[in-house]
Short mmCIF file of C-alpha atoms in Angstrom, two decimals:
data_model
loop_
_atom_site.label_atom_id
_atom_site.label_comp_id
_atom_site.label_asym_id
_atom_site.label_seq_id
_atom_site.Cartn_x
_atom_site.Cartn_y
_atom_site.Cartn_z
CA MET W 1 31.45 91.72 53.16
CA GLU W 2 32.07 88.66 51.02
CA GLN W 3 28.91 86.85 49.94
CA PRO W 4 28.54 83.17 50.92
CA GLN W 5 29.08 80.66 48.16
CA LEU W 6 28.09 77.06 47.51
CA GLY W 7 30.35 75.58 44.87
CA ARG W 8 30.13 77.92 41.90
CA TYR W 9 26.93 79.57 43.15
CA VAL W 10 27.10 82.90 44.98
CA ILE W 11 24.16 83.34 47.39
CA GLN W 12 22.23 86.59 46.89
CA SER W 13 19.14 86.21 49.10
CA GLU W 14 16.87 83.71 50.79
CA ILE W 15 13.71 82.77 48.88
CA GLY W 16 12.04 80.47 51.37
CA ARG W 17 12.26 77.61 53.80
CA GLY W 18 10.68 74.18 53.66
CA ALA W 19 10.67 70.84 55.41
CA MET W 20 13.78 69.73 53.53
CA GLY W 21 15.86 72.90 53.87
CA VAL W 22 16.40 76.47 52.65
CA VAL W 23 16.05 77.81 49.10
CA TYR W 24 18.25 80.72 47.96
CA LYS W 25 18.46 83.01 44.99
CA ALA W 26 22.01 82.72 43.67
CA MET W 27 24.27 83.59 40.76
CA ASP W 28 25.92 80.87 38.68
CA THR W 29 29.45 82.27 38.30
CA VAL W 30 30.28 80.01 35.36
CA LEU W 31 27.21 80.51 33.15
CA GLU W 32 26.38 83.93 34.65
CA ARG W 33 22.71 83.30 35.19
CA VAL W 34 20.38 83.58 38.18
CA VAL W 35 19.34 80.25 39.69
CA ALA W 36 17.46 78.95 42.70
CA VAL W 37 19.59 76.80 45.00
CA LYS W 38 17.88 74.35 47.33
CA THR W 39 19.95 73.19 50.29
CA VAL W 40 19.77 70.55 53.00
CA ASN W 41 22.10 70.69 55.98
CA MET W 42 23.19 67.12 56.64
CA ALA W 43 24.60 68.14 60.06
CA LEU W 44 20.98 68.34 61.30
CA GLU W 45 20.42 64.72 60.36
CA ARG W 46 23.50 63.06 61.80
CA ASP W 47 21.67 59.83 62.68
CA HIS W 48 20.41 59.39 59.11
CA ALA W 49 22.78 61.60 57.14
CA ASP W 50 23.75 58.93 54.61
CA LYS W 51 20.13 58.01 53.90
CA TYR W 52 19.02 61.63 53.49
CA GLU W 53 21.97 62.50 51.29
CA ALA W 54 21.31 59.50 49.06
CA ARG W 55 17.66 60.46 48.88
CA PHE W 56 18.56 64.04 47.99
CA TYR W 57 20.69 62.89 45.06
CA GLN W 58 17.95 60.49 44.00
CA GLU W 59 15.59 63.46 43.93
CA ALA W 60 18.08 65.44 41.86
CA ARG W 61 18.44 62.61 39.34
CA ALA W 62 14.67 62.14 39.09
CA ALA W 63 13.90 65.84 38.67
CA GLY W 64 16.97 66.44 36.49
CA GLY W 65 15.68 63.97 33.91
CA LEU W 66 12.47 65.97 33.42
CA ASN W 67 12.37 68.55 30.64
CA HIS W 68 8.88 70.02 30.31
CA PRO W 69 7.51 73.58 30.09
CA ASN W 70 5.40 73.03 33.22
CA ILE W 71 8.20 71.58 35.39
CA VAL W 72 11.05 73.56 36.92
CA THR W 73 14.34 72.56 35.26
CA VAL W 74 17.12 71.18 37.51
CA TYR W 75 20.62 72.20 36.40
CA ASP W 76 23.08 70.79 38.90
CA ALA W 77 23.61 69.09 42.28
CA GLY W 78 26.57 69.03 44.62
CA LYS W 79 27.88 69.21 48.17
CA ALA W 80 29.79 71.85 50.15
CA GLY W 81 30.83 70.75 53.63
CA ASP W 82 27.75 69.43 55.44
CA VAL W 83 25.37 71.06 52.96
CA VAL W 84 24.07 69.32 49.86
CA TYR W 85 22.50 71.56 47.25
CA MET W 86 20.61 71.48 43.99
CA ALA W 87 20.61 74.34 41.47
CA MET W 88 17.45 74.85 39.43
CA GLU W 89 15.64 77.29 37.22
CA TYR W 90 14.79 80.58 38.95
CA ILE W 91 11.12 81.49 38.46
CA GLU W 92 9.92 85.09 38.43
CA GLY W 93 6.41 84.38 39.59
CA VAL W 94 4.10 83.95 42.55
CA GLU W 95 3.10 80.82 44.43
CA LEU W 96 -0.46 79.67 43.85
CA ARG W 97 -0.75 79.64 47.64
CA ALA W 98 -0.60 83.45 47.63
CA LEU W 99 -3.30 83.73 44.95
CA ILE W 100 -5.90 81.62 46.78
CA GLY W 101 -5.04 82.65 50.33
CA GLU W 102 -7.80 83.78 52.72
CA GLY W 103 -10.55 82.02 50.80
CA ARG W 104 -10.11 83.85 47.49
CA GLN W 105 -11.62 82.23 44.40
CA LEU W 106 -9.91 82.37 41.02
CA ALA W 107 -11.72 83.09 37.78
CA MET W 108 -12.95 79.85 36.27
CA ALA W 109 -10.83 80.22 33.12
CA GLN W 110 -7.66 80.87 35.16
CA ALA W 111 -8.32 77.94 37.52
CA LEU W 112 -8.90 75.58 34.59
CA SER W 113 -5.75 76.76 32.82
CA ILE W 114 -3.61 76.27 35.94
CA ALA W 115 -5.03 72.81 36.64
CA ALA W 116 -4.66 71.71 33.01
CA GLN W 117 -1.02 72.83 32.87
CA VAL W 118 -0.20 71.05 36.14
CA ALA W 119 -1.91 67.90 34.81
CA GLU W 120 0.17 68.09 31.62
CA GLY W 121 3.37 68.46 33.63
CA LEU W 122 2.40 65.55 35.88
CA ALA W 123 1.55 63.40 32.85
CA TYR W 124 5.08 63.95 31.52
CA ALA W 125 6.65 63.08 34.89
CA HIS W 126 4.43 60.03 35.48
CA GLU W 127 5.24 58.63 32.05
CA ARG W 128 8.89 58.71 33.13
CA GLY W 129 8.24 56.97 36.44
CA VAL W 130 8.42 60.05 38.70
CA VAL W 131 5.66 60.74 41.23
CA HIS W 132 5.71 64.13 42.96
CA ARG W 133 3.80 63.07 46.12
CA ASP W 134 3.52 66.63 47.47
CA ILE W 135 1.34 68.55 45.02
CA LYS W 136 0.09 71.66 46.85
CA PRO W 137 -0.35 75.39 46.07
CA ALA W 138 3.06 76.22 47.55
CA ASN W 139 4.67 73.96 44.92
CA ILE W 140 2.90 75.56 41.95
CA MET W 141 4.37 78.78 40.56
CA VAL W 142 2.17 81.05 38.46
CA VAL W 143 4.15 83.21 36.05
CA ALA W 144 2.67 86.33 34.49
CA ASN W 145 2.26 85.73 30.74
CA GLY W 146 4.10 82.44 31.09
CA PRO W 147 3.57 78.77 31.84
CA VAL W 148 2.64 77.42 35.25
CA LYS W 149 5.55 75.56 36.86
CA ILE W 150 5.55 72.60 39.22
CA THR W 151 8.36 73.05 41.74
CA ASP W 152 10.05 71.07 44.46
CA PHE W 153 10.14 67.42 43.59
CA GLY W 154 11.44 67.31 47.18
CA ILE W 155 9.83 63.99 47.95
CA ALA W 156 9.53 62.78 44.40
CA ARG W 157 10.00 59.07 44.00
CA MET W 158 11.24 56.85 41.22
CA ARG W 159 8.52 54.21 41.06
CA ALA W 160 11.10 51.62 40.17
CA SER W 161 13.02 52.29 43.38
CA ALA W 162 12.66 49.64 46.06
CA ASP W 163 14.47 51.25 48.99
CA LEU W 164 11.77 53.80 49.86
CA THR W 165 8.60 51.76 49.45
CA GLN W 166 7.77 50.90 53.02
CA THR W 167 4.26 51.62 54.24
CA GLY W 168 3.67 53.92 57.16
CA LEU W 169 6.04 56.62 55.87
CA MET W 170 3.73 59.62 55.70
CA LEU W 171 5.04 62.29 53.37
CA GLY W 172 3.32 65.35 51.97
CA SER W 173 1.07 68.16 53.21
CA PRO W 174 -1.95 66.83 55.17
CA LYS W 175 -4.52 69.18 53.62
CA TYR W 176 -3.75 67.91 50.10
CA MET W 177 -2.92 64.29 50.84
CA SER W 178 -4.76 61.43 49.17
CA PRO W 179 -6.69 58.83 51.23
CA GLU W 180 -4.05 56.18 50.55
CA GLN W 181 -1.33 58.49 51.89
CA VAL W 182 -3.40 59.22 55.00
CA ILE W 183 -3.72 55.54 55.93
CA GLY W 184 -0.06 54.84 55.20
CA LYS W 185 -0.31 53.06 51.87
CA ARG W 186 2.16 53.63 49.07
CA ALA W 187 1.25 56.60 46.90
CA ASP W 188 1.35 56.25 43.13
CA HIS W 189 0.69 58.68 40.28
CA ARG W 190 -3.05 58.72 41.06
CA SER W 191 -2.27 60.31 44.43
CA ASP W 192 -0.93 63.35 42.58
CA LEU W 193 -4.25 63.60 40.71
CA PHE W 194 -6.24 63.53 43.97
CA SER W 195 -4.08 66.34 45.37
CA LEU W 196 -4.61 68.35 42.19
CA GLY W 197 -8.37 67.77 42.57
CA VAL W 198 -8.25 69.32 46.05
CA ILE W 199 -6.39 72.33 44.63
CA LEU W 200 -8.83 72.76 41.73
CA TYR W 201 -11.77 72.57 44.15
CA GLU W 202 -10.14 75.22 46.33
CA MET W 203 -9.40 77.52 43.39
CA LEU W 204 -13.03 77.37 42.19
CA CYS W 205 -14.84 77.41 45.54
CA GLY W 206 -12.58 79.50 47.77
CA ALA W 207 -12.33 76.68 50.30
CA ALA W 208 -10.76 73.22 50.36
CA PRO W 209 -13.13 70.20 50.25
CA PHE W 210 -11.63 68.81 53.45
CA ASN W 211 -11.07 70.79 56.65
CA GLY W 212 -10.69 69.87 60.28
CA GLU W 213 -9.93 71.43 63.62
CA ASN W 214 -6.82 69.25 63.87
CA VAL W 215 -4.83 66.83 61.77
CA THR W 216 -6.82 63.81 63.00
CA ALA W 217 -10.16 65.38 62.03
CA LEU W 218 -8.73 66.44 58.68
CA MET W 219 -7.46 62.95 57.91
CA TYR W 220 -10.80 61.43 58.88
CA GLN W 221 -12.56 63.73 56.42
CA ILE W 222 -10.13 62.91 53.61
CA VAL W 223 -10.85 59.18 53.96
CA ASN W 224 -14.61 59.36 54.69
CA PHE W 225 -16.12 62.69 53.74
CA ALA W 226 -18.07 63.30 50.50
CA PRO W 227 -17.62 67.04 49.86
CA PRO W 228 -20.38 69.23 48.41
CA ALA W 229 -20.42 69.42 44.63
CA PRO W 230 -18.43 72.50 43.50
CA SER W 231 -21.51 73.92 41.74
CA ALA W 232 -23.38 73.84 45.08
CA ILE W 233 -20.88 76.41 46.36
CA ASN W 234 -20.18 78.31 43.15
CA ALA W 235 -23.35 78.29 41.04
CA ALA W 236 -21.47 79.62 37.99
CA LEU W 237 -19.64 76.31 37.53
CA PRO W 238 -20.84 73.96 34.76
CA GLU W 239 -21.90 70.40 35.57
CA MET W 240 -18.93 69.07 33.60
CA LEU W 241 -16.59 70.39 36.32
CA ASP W 242 -18.64 68.52 38.95
CA TYR W 243 -17.99 65.27 37.09
CA ILE W 244 -14.29 65.98 36.49
CA ILE W 245 -13.65 66.85 40.15
CA ALA W 246 -15.73 63.86 41.28
CA LYS W 247 -13.34 61.57 39.38
CA MET W 248 -10.28 63.40 40.69
CA LEU W 249 -11.48 63.10 44.31
CA ALA W 250 -12.72 59.51 44.10
CA LYS W 251 -11.41 57.71 47.18
CA PRO W 252 -10.98 54.19 45.71
CA LEU W 253 -8.03 54.29 43.30
CA GLU W 254 -9.84 52.36 40.59
CA GLU W 255 -12.58 55.01 40.41
CA ARG W 256 -10.14 57.89 40.05
CA TYR W 257 -8.57 59.18 36.84
CA GLN W 258 -5.98 56.60 35.88
CA ASP W 259 -3.94 58.90 33.67
CA ALA W 260 -2.98 62.56 34.09
CA ARG W 261 -3.08 63.06 30.33
CA GLU W 262 -6.72 61.96 30.24
CA LEU W 263 -7.46 64.47 33.01
CA ALA W 264 -5.64 67.22 31.10
CA ARG W 265 -7.72 66.48 27.98
CA ASP W 266 -10.98 66.79 29.94
CA LEU W 267 -9.86 70.07 31.51
CA ARG W 268 -8.84 71.47 28.11
CA GLU W 269 -12.18 70.40 26.62
CA CYS W 270 -13.98 72.15 29.48
CA GLU W 271 -11.92 75.26 28.71
CA ARG W 272 -12.88 75.02 25.04
CA GLN W 273 -16.59 74.69 25.80
CA LEU W 274 -16.54 77.68 28.14
CA ALA W 275 -14.76 79.77 25.50
CA ALA W 276 -17.26 78.80 22.78
CA PRO W 277 -19.88 81.36 21.65
CA PRO W 278 -23.05 81.39 23.82
CA ALA W 279 -25.18 79.96 20.99
CA VAL W 280 -22.95 76.88 20.99
CA SER W 281 -22.38 76.50 24.72
CA VAL W 282 -26.08 76.72 25.64
CA ALA W 283 -27.08 73.62 23.68
CA ARG W 284 -25.70 71.07 26.14
CA PRO W 285 -26.40 67.35 26.15
CA PRO W 286 -29.00 66.07 28.64
CA VAL W 287 -27.91 65.35 32.21
CA ALA W 288 -29.09 61.74 32.45
CA LEU W 289 -26.53 60.17 30.17
CA ALA W 290 -25.83 56.81 31.79
CA SER W 291 -27.87 53.94 33.08
CA GLY W 292 -28.05 53.10 36.75
CA ALA W 293 -28.31 55.35 39.81
CA GLN W 294 -27.89 59.07 39.21
CA PRO W 295 -25.91 61.43 41.50
CA GLN W 296 -28.00 62.20 44.57
CA LEU W 297 -28.16 64.83 47.28
CA VAL W 298 -26.42 63.51 50.35
CA ASP W 299 -25.51 64.57 53.84
CA THR W 300 -22.03 66.00 53.48
CA ARG W 301 -21.37 66.46 57.18
CA SER W 302 -18.55 64.38 58.62
CA ARG W 303 -19.71 61.45 60.70
CA THR W 304 -18.54 60.59 64.20
CA VAL W 305 -17.89 56.90 63.75
CA ALA W 306 -14.36 55.58 64.15
CA LEU W 307 -12.05 55.37 61.16
CA ALA W 308 -11.91 51.61 60.64
CA GLN W 309 -12.01 50.83 56.95
CA THR W 310 -9.67 50.65 54.03
CA VAL W 311 -9.73 52.91 51.01
CA ASN W 312 -10.58 50.19 48.49
CA ARG W 313 -14.24 49.80 49.26
CA THR W 314 -17.48 51.07 47.73
CA ARG W 315 -18.69 54.38 49.06
CA GLU W 316 -22.24 52.98 49.21
CA ALA W 317 -21.26 51.84 52.72
CA ASP W 318 -21.09 55.48 53.83
CA LYS W 319 -24.73 56.16 52.93
CA THR W 320 -27.43 55.55 55.54
CA PRO W 321 -31.21 56.17 55.39
CA GLN W 322 -30.99 59.06 57.83
CA ASP W 323 -28.25 60.63 55.71
CA VAL W 324 -30.48 60.65 52.64
CA ALA W 325 -33.49 61.81 54.62
CA SER W 326 -31.80 64.87 56.14
CA ALA W 327 -29.78 65.91 53.04
CA PRO W 328 -28.93 69.49 54.14
CA ALA W 329 -26.49 70.17 51.30
CA ARG W 330 -25.82 69.19 47.73
CA GLY W 331 -22.91 66.87 47.24
CA VAL W 332 -21.22 64.22 45.18
CA ALA W 333 -23.03 61.11 46.32
CA PRO W 334 -21.06 58.26 47.94
CA SER W 335 -22.69 55.98 45.36
CA PHE W 336 -21.41 58.11 42.49
CA ASP W 337 -20.11 55.58 40.01
CA SER W 338 -16.94 56.29 38.04
CA ASN W 339 -18.40 54.57 34.99
CA GLU W 340 -21.28 57.05 35.06
CA ALA W 341 -18.83 59.93 35.32
CA THR W 342 -16.84 58.51 32.41
CA GLN W 343 -20.01 58.19 30.32
CA ARG W 344 -21.05 61.74 31.11
CA LEU W 345 -17.60 63.11 30.34
CA ALA W 346 -17.48 61.14 27.08
CA VAL W 347 -20.62 62.94 25.91
CA LEU W 348 -19.71 66.34 27.33
CA THR W 349 -16.27 66.21 25.71
CA GLY W 350 -17.57 64.79 22.45
CA ALA W 351 -15.47 61.63 22.78
CA ALA W 352 -16.74 58.29 21.48
CA THR W 353 -18.28 56.00 24.08
CA ALA W 354 -16.25 52.90 24.86
CA PRO W 355 -17.43 49.66 23.22
CA GLY W 356 -19.85 47.75 25.38
CA ALA W 357 -20.89 50.81 27.39
CA PRO W 358 -24.51 50.86 28.48
CA LEU W 359 -25.28 54.08 26.60
CA THR W 360 -23.89 55.28 23.30
CA THR W 361 -23.17 58.86 22.39
CA ARG W 362 -25.58 58.55 19.45
CA ASN W 363 -28.47 57.54 21.70
CA SER W 364 -27.64 60.18 24.30
CA ARG W 365 -27.80 62.89 21.62
CA GLU W 366 -31.00 61.65 19.93
CA THR W 367 -33.62 64.39 19.93
CA ALA W 368 -37.16 63.96 21.24
CA THR W 369 -38.57 64.21 17.70
CA GLN W 370 -36.23 61.49 16.47
CA ALA W 371 -37.17 59.32 19.43
CA ILE W 372 -40.90 59.72 18.72
CA ARG W 373 -40.46 58.99 15.04
CA SER W 374 -38.51 55.84 15.87
CA LEU W 375 -41.37 54.39 17.95
CA PRO W 376 -43.20 51.43 16.27
CA ARG W 377 -46.53 52.48 14.78
CA ALA W 378 -49.71 50.58 15.77
CA PRO W 379 -51.52 48.79 12.87
CA PRO W 380 -54.84 50.36 11.72
CA ALA W 381 -57.92 49.03 13.58
CA ARG W 382 -60.14 46.48 11.73
CA TRP W 383 -63.92 45.83 12.40
CA ARG W 384 -64.91 42.41 13.49
CA ARG W 385 -68.18 40.59 12.48
CA ARG W 386 -69.80 41.38 15.82
CA ASP W 387 -69.19 45.08 15.22
CA TRP W 388 -70.95 44.94 11.84
CA LEU W 389 -73.99 43.04 13.31
CA LEU W 390 -74.38 45.55 16.14
CA VAL W 391 -74.27 48.48 13.72
CA GLY W 392 -76.81 46.76 11.40
CA ALA W 393 -79.23 45.95 14.22
CA ALA W 394 -79.02 49.52 15.53
CA THR W 395 -79.79 50.85 12.05
CA LEU W 396 -82.88 48.64 11.58
CA PHE W 397 -84.16 49.54 15.04
CA GLY W 398 -83.78 53.23 14.23
CA LEU W 399 -85.69 52.85 10.96
CA ALA W 400 -88.55 51.00 12.73
CA VAL W 401 -88.85 53.73 15.37
CA ALA W 402 -88.85 56.44 12.71
CA ARG W 403 -91.65 54.67 10.75
CA ALA W 404 -93.79 54.32 13.87
CA ILE W 405 -93.46 58.03 14.60
CA VAL W 406 -94.45 58.94 11.05
CA LYS W 407 -97.61 56.76 11.20
CA ARG W 408 -98.61 58.31 14.54
CA ASP W 409 -98.33 61.82 13.22
CA ASN W 410 -100.28 61.03 9.99
CA PRO W 411 -103.26 58.75 10.90
CA GLN W 412 -105.10 59.51 7.60
CA LYS W 413 -102.42 57.52 5.74
CA ARG W 414 -103.28 54.31 7.58
#
């Protein structure tokens, strides 16, 4: 039986199916190499065939311009009948989804390595104007003894494009969506970092930070819920990871990591500190590194009020007196300030503190002995005239009493 063919690609087997179409393992008959071929049947989208086909080619152009070790390489795109296809690098690996399925935790070193590599790949794409918008475990391939690969820029977007910028178009996987995607706002590169934060949390804790019985409950949690700190679930995690994940999962965009490369540097520094000899890793800087309110224990249960606020607000509004009073679980406080997290990370990573920051790295690392020695010394005490008179009078009185006693005991000397 003759094998089906798309252009110059002979189909060998089906790899998987997704929202956009079917992915096949195929042979490139010209270059004689194995490739993955992603297809979309335009006959299923007759009402919007032109729009979907144009979007598919836009995706191919966006992904085809990316050449990075942590991003799957796109080789070719074309059309055969009603089917448009895109040929890309074939990866001999396993989806991250399979590694963390059924609540399995990954080793801390492996989770950090995967997250750092994804962040580095995203940094490269973001610097070239491409936002993935669907970062999830199914789109991350883990290769044995090889680099992690981000796959399926299926709903990637050129940020400069103006024809797909309308609000209300919800794209992506609900479990890993950012708050701005949930409420229908346009997603930018910081949305990818939020999604990666959800994945890192899940790799380290064995459970996602947001869960719900249905999509509505899940979306409510994503916008409103402050998840427990990762170290509250996995006690082996260092506090630095709490701060990194807090910045990744910050709901207001301005409090989140603004740059994937900055995130990758923090993750790599965390890797380095964990790999350091115990004698070095034990001597950690103090926890209270920044001025202002410190992270608190908060009620991390979802609340039953209606979803009626925007993302760009302070999370202080979520905290109520009864929340603080009950406090059944440890968590990243709604009042957690991104400046505090930045200050803490600056010290934990050894980076210089930004000019004008409320606390410098030098001060945060000053030892107790140095602090005591730096205190101003009090001047030596000096006696006043009244003190001298009192001492003199007391002396004379004592001599008079002693003389009287001597005379009483020796009457013959009178």
